[in-house]
Amino acid sequence: MAQVDTAPTQPASEEKPEDREASKSVSPLRGLLPFFRPYRHLVLGAVFALFFTAAMSLILPLTVRIVIDGLNEKGLAEIDEYFVGALIIMGLLALGTGLRFYIVTRLGERVVADIRMAVYNKVIGMSPAFYEKILTGEVLSRLTTDTTLILSVVGSSISVALRNTLLFLGGILFMTVTSAKLAGMVLLLVPVVLLPILGLGRKLRRLSRINQDAIAASSGEASETLLAAQTVQAYSHEDASRGHFDALTETAFNAARRRIYIRSLLTVVVIFLIFTGICTVLWMGARDVRAGNMSVGELVQFLIYSVMVAGAVAALSEIWGELQRAAGATERLIELIEAEDVIKDPEHPVPAPDPAKGELAFRDVTFRYPARPDVAALDNLSLRIAPGETVALVGPSGAGKSTIFQLLMRFFDPSAGDITLDGIPLHHMLRDEMRRSFALVPQDPVIFASPAIDNIRFGRPEASDAEVIAAAKAAAAHDFLTALPQGYDTYVGERGVMLSGGQKQRIAIARAILRDAPVLLLDEATSALDAASELAVQKAVEKLSKDRTTLVIAHRLATVKKADRIIVFDQGRIVAEGTHNDLVRQGGLYAELARLQFTDGELPEADLENA
């Protein structure tokens, strides 16, 4: 009975980039503070270097004024001393800048590495319901694109923004001391420059978020289709997939193009306003020098501070856009880190049985998948499985068989009722501890891009090579593994592309054998095996089942017949149970399935019992 019911794996709904809420300000950057706290010493070092370099930059114009005003009044020796002092200041500025770059860059790399680990550690433990609402490719985009953007900002932009803020404030102060009148003129220009920055900045925030979301959507599309490349090609869907990906990529490009245009316009406006203001101030200063109200050195000093302040404002206008993009990226990453999982560990867990006897019980269990809340996958189900019992689950597609496995592994929690292991409700135990009692062989085995031996050892990472080989022999995998180019150390490719379907299944079975768990869950575990391999694996499974509770979703007659008990499901309910012969004699759904799928509907019931 090649019937399989699986949990929904596609998103219930796909958010469009324009539907995502844009970051209203740079305030989401506060979400990075917890990642900075462990590195206070680096933060303090960066702040010290920042203030030091800003101070050296602000002192330089003073030395220039002294030199210029002293050209006609001081001797050569004093002038030489002034230039030596200026060289010392520039040397200290260079050292401080290098120190600032080292500390800030290192801090940025460390913080972003921690963010990546925090996001991955969170999402790897999220239940399947979480992935019904978000594409895996979008999560990967946030782990790569968004963290790279944050690295650029933390490792550079924030430091540059703070430095230019200090230069702006310090420059204004020294300008005021040099000439209050001219400084007043400059301050009048500041609001004129800030208005376009704030006005166009809102558009930049919205376009930046759309751009980032569109990139994430295209990454999700690429991940989904590339992982299913054979299916895409088998159904001649390449052009449609290309078209969809191209449309998403163009959406990202168009948002980026509009963002670049706004930033370019902002740069033009700000630079024009700044340097128009400088020219105006210089014109007024020249008239004051001519009138004897200030010296040439003071005018040059004021001009340098004006250029410094103008450069700081221009840099801040550039960095403002980067900070807004980083705020959007931070917002997206914090969403993942703070995401609430519907499946949670209890605050006061009960220790899981160690070792477990393997007694399983479903008590009045009703369950609906989040993506299909109107349909009960299991409807008021009660079932007890004794320790060491082998039970086969049969029924048509969608009857609820695979849902049993999903609930036992606590990938989902029932809507009503309890599921227990050795009398302890599953939701009273830590998921990690509880799951150690189970070994699962899915119908579609997962093979990792690593050597074959590591794929088997995934079942029990501390297992020795000898134990891995013994498990492979028990799963009838040893012969084909030793025939590979590097034997057990052969790299099997992404998702095991170098292996056949049957070979993948045997590796998955070996992984479950190596885990040596009290409860074995087999979901069509032999469906891709040839007759000889199936017989070998069937013997291994029978031997393995003697000491543990085994639940089997199977369509092979041999597997079903040898089960201690067969449970027949239909529409989320148990409609019959018993041995193969009992169920055939009773007629009903099982006899019909057996007749249709075991014998192509050709044998009478008497022959079915002996099939």
mmCIF file of N, CA and C in Angstrom, residues 486-586:
data_model
loop_
_atom_site.group_PDB
_atom_site.id
_atom_site.type_symbol
_atom_site.label_atom_id
_atom_site.label_comp_id
_atom_site.label_asym_id
_atom_site.label_seq_id
_atom_site.Cartn_x
_atom_site.Cartn_y
_atom_site.Cartn_z
ATOM 1 N N GLN A 486 36.145 5.943 -2.127
ATOM 2 C CA GLN A 486 36.886 6.037 -0.858
ATOM 3 C C GLN A 486 36.183 5.272 0.257
ATOM 4 N N GLY A 487 35.384 4.289 -0.120
ATOM 5 C CA GLY A 487 34.702 3.490 0.879
ATOM 6 C C GLY A 487 33.778 4.327 1.737
ATOM 7 N N TYR A 488 33.808 4.090 3.040
ATOM 8 C CA TYR A 488 32.952 4.821 3.968
ATOM 9 C C TYR A 488 33.262 6.318 4.005
ATOM 10 N N ASP A 489 34.453 6.692 3.600
ATOM 11 C CA ASP A 489 34.861 8.105 3.628
ATOM 12 C C ASP A 489 34.488 8.849 2.347
ATOM 13 N N THR A 490 33.747 8.210 1.464
ATOM 14 C CA THR A 490 33.353 8.852 0.211
ATOM 15 C C THR A 490 32.342 9.966 0.465
ATOM 16 N N TYR A 491 32.619 11.137 -0.105
ATOM 17 C CA TYR A 491 31.692 12.264 -0.025
ATOM 18 C C TYR A 491 30.511 11.962 -0.946
ATOM 19 N N VAL A 492 29.282 11.996 -0.401
ATOM 20 C CA VAL A 492 28.121 11.533 -1.160
ATOM 21 C C VAL A 492 27.357 12.660 -1.847
ATOM 22 N N GLY A 493 27.835 13.919 -1.724
ATOM 23 C CA GLY A 493 27.206 15.029 -2.427
ATOM 24 C C GLY A 493 26.003 15.595 -1.690
ATOM 25 N N GLU A 494 25.560 16.757 -2.158
ATOM 26 C CA GLU A 494 24.415 17.414 -1.521
ATOM 27 C C GLU A 494 23.170 16.558 -1.669
ATOM 28 N N ARG A 495 22.511 16.310 -0.541
ATOM 29 C CA ARG A 495 21.309 15.461 -0.488
ATOM 30 C C ARG A 495 21.576 14.066 -1.036
ATOM 31 N N GLY A 496 22.856 13.639 -1.033
ATOM 32 C CA GLY A 496 23.192 12.285 -1.458
ATOM 33 C C GLY A 496 23.004 12.048 -2.943
ATOM 34 N N VAL A 497 23.337 13.037 -3.784
ATOM 35 C CA VAL A 497 23.098 12.914 -5.226
ATOM 36 C C VAL A 497 23.914 11.791 -5.848
ATOM 37 N N MET A 498 24.992 11.360 -5.177
ATOM 38 C CA MET A 498 25.819 10.291 -5.728
ATOM 39 C C MET A 498 25.247 8.906 -5.443
ATOM 40 N N LEU A 499 24.161 8.845 -4.676
ATOM 41 C CA LEU A 499 23.595 7.565 -4.263
ATOM 42 C C LEU A 499 22.237 7.338 -4.914
ATOM 43 N N SER A 500 21.872 6.079 -5.048
ATOM 44 C CA SER A 500 20.538 5.734 -5.538
ATOM 45 C C SER A 500 19.538 5.881 -4.392
ATOM 46 N N GLY A 501 18.246 5.820 -4.738
ATOM 47 C CA GLY A 501 17.219 5.929 -3.708
ATOM 48 C C GLY A 501 17.326 4.827 -2.673
ATOM 49 N N GLY A 502 17.581 3.608 -3.123
ATOM 50 C CA GLY A 502 17.716 2.495 -2.191
ATOM 51 C C GLY A 502 18.932 2.628 -1.294
ATOM 52 N N GLN A 503 20.035 3.133 -1.847
ATOM 53 C CA GLN A 503 21.241 3.334 -1.043
ATOM 54 C C GLN A 503 21.011 4.393 0.032
ATOM 55 N N LYS A 504 20.311 5.464 -0.340
ATOM 56 C CA LYS A 504 19.991 6.488 0.660
ATOM 57 C C LYS A 504 19.172 5.893 1.801
ATOM 58 N N GLN A 505 18.187 5.040 1.433
ATOM 59 C CA GLN A 505 17.329 4.479 2.461
ATOM 60 C C GLN A 505 18.105 3.549 3.387
ATOM 61 N N ARG A 506 19.047 2.808 2.825
ATOM 62 C CA ARG A 506 19.834 1.906 3.674
ATOM 63 C C ARG A 506 20.733 2.685 4.631
ATOM 64 N N ILE A 507 21.255 3.826 4.169
ATOM 65 C CA ILE A 507 22.047 4.675 5.072
ATOM 66 C C ILE A 507 21.152 5.222 6.186
ATOM 67 N N ALA A 508 19.928 5.614 5.838
ATOM 68 C CA ALA A 508 18.999 6.129 6.845
ATOM 69 C C ALA A 508 18.635 5.044 7.856
ATOM 70 N N ILE A 509 18.476 3.812 7.380
ATOM 71 C CA ILE A 509 18.164 2.701 8.281
ATOM 72 C C ILE A 509 19.367 2.402 9.180
ATOM 73 N N ALA A 510 20.580 2.452 8.601
ATOM 74 C CA ALA A 510 21.787 2.232 9.400
ATOM 75 C C ALA A 510 21.905 3.301 10.487
ATOM 76 N N ARG A 511 21.546 4.530 10.138
ATOM 77 C CA ARG A 511 21.569 5.633 11.107
ATOM 78 C C ARG A 511 20.631 5.340 12.275
ATOM 79 N N ALA A 512 19.441 4.805 11.968
ATOM 80 C CA ALA A 512 18.469 4.486 13.022
ATOM 81 C C ALA A 512 18.938 3.295 13.854
ATOM 82 N N ILE A 513 19.551 2.321 13.199
ATOM 83 C CA ILE A 513 20.075 1.157 13.931
ATOM 84 C C ILE A 513 21.167 1.611 14.897
ATOM 85 N N LEU A 514 22.038 2.500 14.423
ATOM 86 C CA LEU A 514 23.132 2.994 15.266
ATOM 87 C C LEU A 514 22.594 3.783 16.461
ATOM 88 N N ARG A 515 21.492 4.465 16.296
ATOM 89 C CA ARG A 515 20.930 5.263 17.400
ATOM 90 C C ARG A 515 20.514 4.373 18.557
ATOM 91 N N ASP A 516 20.061 3.153 18.234
ATOM 92 C CA ASP A 516 19.747 2.155 19.267
ATOM 93 C C ASP A 516 18.733 2.699 20.269
ATOM 94 N N ALA A 517 17.652 3.276 19.741
ATOM 95 C CA ALA A 517 16.630 3.878 20.598
ATOM 96 C C ALA A 517 15.565 2.844 20.957
ATOM 97 N N PRO A 518 14.858 3.027 22.080
ATOM 98 C CA PRO A 518 13.824 2.061 22.502
ATOM 99 C C PRO A 518 12.616 2.009 21.578
ATOM 100 N N VAL A 519 12.363 3.103 20.822
ATOM 101 C CA VAL A 519 11.211 3.150 19.918
ATOM 102 C C VAL A 519 11.716 3.422 18.508
ATOM 103 N N LEU A 520 11.314 2.554 17.582
ATOM 104 C CA LEU A 520 11.735 2.665 16.188
ATOM 105 C C LEU A 520 10.526 3.048 15.343
ATOM 106 N N LEU A 521 10.666 4.124 14.561
ATOM 107 C CA LEU A 521 9.598 4.608 13.694
ATOM 108 C C LEU A 521 10.050 4.462 12.242
ATOM 109 N N LEU A 522 9.354 3.614 11.487
ATOM 110 C CA LEU A 522 9.719 3.334 10.098
ATOM 111 C C LEU A 522 8.598 3.806 9.177
ATOM 112 N N ASP A 523 8.874 4.839 8.402
ATOM 113 C CA ASP A 523 7.880 5.397 7.479
ATOM 114 C C ASP A 523 8.243 4.959 6.067
ATOM 115 N N GLU A 524 7.614 3.869 5.599
ATOM 116 C CA GLU A 524 7.898 3.319 4.268
ATOM 117 C C GLU A 524 9.412 3.112 4.112
ATOM 118 N N ALA A 525 10.049 2.530 5.111
ATOM 119 C CA ALA A 525 11.511 2.487 5.162
ATOM 120 C C ALA A 525 12.131 1.593 4.106
ATOM 121 N N THR A 526 11.366 0.687 3.540
ATOM 122 C CA THR A 526 11.934 -0.213 2.532
ATOM 123 C C THR A 526 11.337 0.011 1.155
ATOM 124 N N SER A 527 10.662 1.132 0.959
ATOM 125 C CA SER A 527 9.927 1.342 -0.284
ATOM 126 C C SER A 527 10.828 1.468 -1.506
ATOM 127 N N ALA A 528 12.098 1.913 -1.331
ATOM 128 C CA ALA A 528 12.985 2.129 -2.477
ATOM 129 C C ALA A 528 14.014 1.008 -2.645
ATOM 130 N N LEU A 529 13.831 -0.095 -1.942
ATOM 131 C CA LEU A 529 14.821 -1.181 -1.995
ATOM 132 C C LEU A 529 14.425 -2.231 -3.027
ATOM 133 N N ASP A 530 15.455 -2.828 -3.615
ATOM 134 C CA ASP A 530 15.191 -3.975 -4.483
ATOM 135 C C ASP A 530 14.879 -5.180 -3.606
ATOM 136 N N ALA A 531 14.434 -6.265 -4.241
ATOM 137 C CA ALA A 531 13.955 -7.426 -3.488
ATOM 138 C C ALA A 531 15.029 -8.000 -2.570
ATOM 139 N N ALA A 532 16.274 -8.127 -3.084
ATOM 140 C CA ALA A 532 17.344 -8.717 -2.284
ATOM 141 C C ALA A 532 17.691 -7.828 -1.094
ATOM 142 N N SER A 533 17.820 -6.527 -1.352
ATOM 143 C CA SER A 533 18.151 -5.594 -0.269
ATOM 144 C C SER A 533 17.017 -5.518 0.740
ATOM 145 N N GLU A 534 15.780 -5.568 0.221
ATOM 146 C CA GLU A 534 14.638 -5.497 1.139
ATOM 147 C C GLU A 534 14.630 -6.696 2.078
ATOM 148 N N LEU A 535 14.942 -7.851 1.542
ATOM 149 C CA LEU A 535 14.959 -9.047 2.376
ATOM 150 C C LEU A 535 16.029 -8.936 3.452
ATOM 151 N N ALA A 536 17.207 -8.441 3.061
ATOM 152 C CA ALA A 536 18.292 -8.282 4.028
ATOM 153 C C ALA A 536 17.931 -7.262 5.085
ATOM 154 N N VAL A 537 17.369 -6.124 4.655
ATOM 155 C CA VAL A 537 16.996 -5.081 5.603
ATOM 156 C C VAL A 537 15.845 -5.547 6.479
ATOM 157 N N GLN A 538 14.898 -6.299 5.873
ATOM 158 C CA GLN A 538 13.754 -6.784 6.637
ATOM 159 C C GLN A 538 14.213 -7.682 7.783
ATOM 160 N N LYS A 539 15.205 -8.511 7.514
ATOM 161 C CA LYS A 539 15.741 -9.370 8.578
ATOM 162 C C LYS A 539 16.406 -8.537 9.665
ATOM 163 N N ALA A 540 17.115 -7.472 9.235
ATOM 164 C CA ALA A 540 17.774 -6.593 10.213
ATOM 165 C C ALA A 540 16.732 -5.871 11.064
ATOM 166 N N VAL A 541 15.655 -5.415 10.415
ATOM 167 C CA VAL A 541 14.601 -4.707 11.137
ATOM 168 C C VAL A 541 13.895 -5.647 12.102
ATOM 169 N N GLU A 542 13.659 -6.888 11.661
ATOM 170 C CA GLU A 542 13.010 -7.870 12.537
ATOM 171 C C GLU A 542 13.873 -8.156 13.766
ATOM 172 N N LYS A 543 15.171 -8.281 13.543
ATOM 173 C CA LYS A 543 16.085 -8.507 14.659
ATOM 174 C C LYS A 543 16.110 -7.308 15.583
ATOM 175 N N LEU A 544 16.110 -6.124 14.988
ATOM 176 C CA LEU A 544 16.141 -4.885 15.760
ATOM 177 C C LEU A 544 14.844 -4.698 16.533
ATOM 178 N N SER A 545 13.721 -5.164 15.959
ATOM 179 C CA SER A 545 12.414 -4.932 16.566
ATOM 180 C C SER A 545 12.164 -5.800 17.793
ATOM 181 N N LYS A 546 12.936 -6.851 17.960
ATOM 182 C CA LYS A 546 12.687 -7.780 19.065
ATOM 183 C C LYS A 546 12.836 -7.119 20.429
ATOM 184 N N ASP A 547 13.713 -6.171 20.537
ATOM 185 C CA ASP A 547 14.003 -5.554 21.831
ATOM 186 C C ASP A 547 13.434 -4.151 21.977
ATOM 187 N N ARG A 548 12.610 -3.734 21.033
ATOM 188 C CA ARG A 548 12.113 -2.358 21.102
ATOM 189 C C ARG A 548 10.723 -2.244 20.472
ATOM 190 N N THR A 549 10.042 -1.173 20.846
ATOM 191 C CA THR A 549 8.739 -0.876 20.265
ATOM 192 C C THR A 549 8.946 -0.364 18.844
ATOM 193 N N THR A 550 8.181 -0.918 17.903
ATOM 194 C CA THR A 550 8.360 -0.539 16.498
ATOM 195 C C THR A 550 7.014 -0.178 15.883
ATOM 196 N N LEU A 551 6.979 1.013 15.286
ATOM 197 C CA LEU A 551 5.808 1.421 14.516
ATOM 198 C C LEU A 551 6.219 1.509 13.056
ATOM 199 N N VAL A 552 5.427 0.873 12.192
ATOM 200 C CA VAL A 552 5.783 0.773 10.788
ATOM 201 C C VAL A 552 4.636 1.291 9.929
ATOM 202 N N ILE A 553 4.939 2.284 9.100
ATOM 203 C CA ILE A 553 4.021 2.641 8.018
ATOM 204 C C ILE A 553 4.553 1.915 6.791
ATOM 205 N N ALA A 554 3.794 0.946 6.296
ATOM 206 C CA ALA A 554 4.347 0.093 5.238
ATOM 207 C C ALA A 554 3.268 -0.314 4.256
ATOM 208 N N HIS A 555 3.726 -0.626 3.040
ATOM 209 C CA HIS A 555 2.801 -1.143 2.037
ATOM 210 C C HIS A 555 3.213 -2.540 1.599
ATOM 211 N N ARG A 556 4.347 -3.026 2.097
ATOM 212 C CA ARG A 556 4.808 -4.357 1.714
ATOM 213 C C ARG A 556 4.068 -5.417 2.530
ATOM 214 N N LEU A 557 3.585 -6.431 1.872
ATOM 215 C CA LEU A 557 2.783 -7.463 2.503
ATOM 216 C C LEU A 557 3.562 -8.195 3.600
ATOM 217 N N ALA A 558 4.855 -8.460 3.330
ATOM 218 C CA ALA A 558 5.654 -9.195 4.308
ATOM 219 C C ALA A 558 5.762 -8.423 5.613
ATOM 220 N N THR A 559 5.957 -7.142 5.530
ATOM 221 C CA THR A 559 6.087 -6.319 6.728
ATOM 222 C C THR A 559 4.780 -6.289 7.503
ATOM 223 N N VAL A 560 3.685 -6.108 6.782
ATOM 224 C CA VAL A 560 2.382 -6.012 7.430
ATOM 225 C C VAL A 560 2.001 -7.329 8.090
ATOM 226 N N LYS A 561 2.251 -8.430 7.408
ATOM 227 C CA LYS A 561 1.847 -9.732 7.932
ATOM 228 C C LYS A 561 2.593 -10.099 9.202
ATOM 229 N N LYS A 562 3.853 -9.676 9.319
ATOM 230 C CA LYS A 562 4.657 -10.071 10.474
ATOM 231 C C LYS A 562 4.503 -9.144 11.666
ATOM 232 N N ALA A 563 3.719 -8.091 11.516
ATOM 233 C CA ALA A 563 3.485 -7.185 12.637
ATOM 234 C C ALA A 563 2.629 -7.872 13.695
ATOM 235 N N ASP A 564 2.869 -7.522 14.954
ATOM 236 C CA ASP A 564 2.043 -8.079 16.034
ATOM 237 C C ASP A 564 0.600 -7.609 15.898
ATOM 238 N N ARG A 565 0.459 -6.402 15.380
ATOM 239 C CA ARG A 565 -0.870 -5.832 15.253
ATOM 240 C C ARG A 565 -0.888 -4.858 14.094
ATOM 241 N N ILE A 566 -1.982 -4.806 13.370
ATOM 242 C CA ILE A 566 -2.160 -3.867 12.268
ATOM 243 C C ILE A 566 -3.277 -2.906 12.652
ATOM 244 N N ILE A 567 -2.971 -1.598 12.561
ATOM 245 C CA ILE A 567 -3.974 -0.564 12.851
ATOM 246 C C ILE A 567 -4.385 0.062 11.524
ATOM 247 N N VAL A 568 -5.666 0.057 11.239
ATOM 248 C CA VAL A 568 -6.181 0.606 9.986
ATOM 249 C C VAL A 568 -6.783 1.987 10.249
ATOM 250 N N PHE A 569 -6.266 2.989 9.538
ATOM 251 C CA PHE A 569 -6.721 4.369 9.696
ATOM 252 C C PHE A 569 -7.548 4.799 8.500
ATOM 253 N N ASP A 570 -8.528 5.655 8.773
ATOM 254 C CA ASP A 570 -9.281 6.300 7.698
ATOM 255 C C ASP A 570 -9.838 7.611 8.238
ATOM 256 N N GLN A 571 -9.503 8.702 7.579
ATOM 257 C CA GLN A 571 -9.980 10.032 7.945
ATOM 258 C C GLN A 571 -9.705 10.361 9.417
ATOM 259 N N GLY A 572 -8.481 10.025 9.852
ATOM 260 C CA GLY A 572 -8.060 10.386 11.199
ATOM 261 C C GLY A 572 -8.600 9.514 12.298
ATOM 262 N N ARG A 573 -9.255 8.427 11.965
ATOM 263 C CA ARG A 573 -9.816 7.521 12.977
ATOM 264 C C ARG A 573 -9.308 6.100 12.760
ATOM 265 N N ILE A 574 -9.303 5.317 13.817
ATOM 266 C CA ILE A 574 -8.994 3.890 13.712
ATOM 267 C C ILE A 574 -10.293 3.179 13.347
ATOM 268 N N VAL A 575 -10.273 2.497 12.202
ATOM 269 C CA VAL A 575 -11.492 1.812 11.754
ATOM 270 C C VAL A 575 -11.411 0.305 11.937
ATOM 271 N N ALA A 576 -10.185 -0.210 12.169
ATOM 272 C CA ALA A 576 -10.038 -1.647 12.407
ATOM 273 C C ALA A 576 -8.647 -1.907 12.943
ATOM 274 N N GLU A 577 -8.495 -3.022 13.667
ATOM 275 C CA GLU A 577 -7.171 -3.454 14.101
ATOM 276 C C GLU A 577 -7.178 -4.946 14.343
ATOM 277 N N GLY A 578 -6.017 -5.542 14.192
ATOM 278 C CA GLY A 578 -5.883 -6.985 14.356
ATOM 279 C C GLY A 578 -4.719 -7.497 13.524
ATOM 280 N N THR A 579 -4.655 -8.828 13.358
ATOM 281 C CA THR A 579 -3.616 -9.401 12.511
ATOM 282 C C THR A 579 -4.069 -9.344 11.057
ATOM 283 N N HIS A 580 -3.126 -9.679 10.173
ATOM 284 C CA HIS A 580 -3.446 -9.655 8.744
ATOM 285 C C HIS A 580 -4.616 -10.579 8.438
ATOM 286 N N ASN A 581 -4.557 -11.816 8.916
ATOM 287 C CA ASN A 581 -5.610 -12.776 8.593
ATOM 288 C C ASN A 581 -6.951 -12.356 9.180
ATOM 289 N N ASP A 582 -6.922 -11.839 10.417
ATOM 290 C CA ASP A 582 -8.178 -11.401 11.036
ATOM 291 C C ASP A 582 -8.829 -10.288 10.230
ATOM 292 N N LEU A 583 -8.008 -9.325 9.806
ATOM 293 C CA LEU A 583 -8.545 -8.173 9.083
ATOM 294 C C LEU A 583 -9.054 -8.559 7.698
ATOM 295 N N VAL A 584 -8.383 -9.510 7.055
ATOM 296 C CA VAL A 584 -8.854 -9.967 5.737
ATOM 297 C C VAL A 584 -10.197 -10.665 5.886
ATOM 298 N N ARG A 585 -10.317 -11.483 6.956
ATOM 299 C CA ARG A 585 -11.587 -12.192 7.159
ATOM 300 C C ARG A 585 -12.723 -11.231 7.490
ATOM 301 N N GLN A 586 -12.380 -10.131 8.177
ATOM 302 C CA GLN A 586 -13.418 -9.157 8.540
ATOM 303 C C GLN A 586 -13.932 -8.375 7.337
#
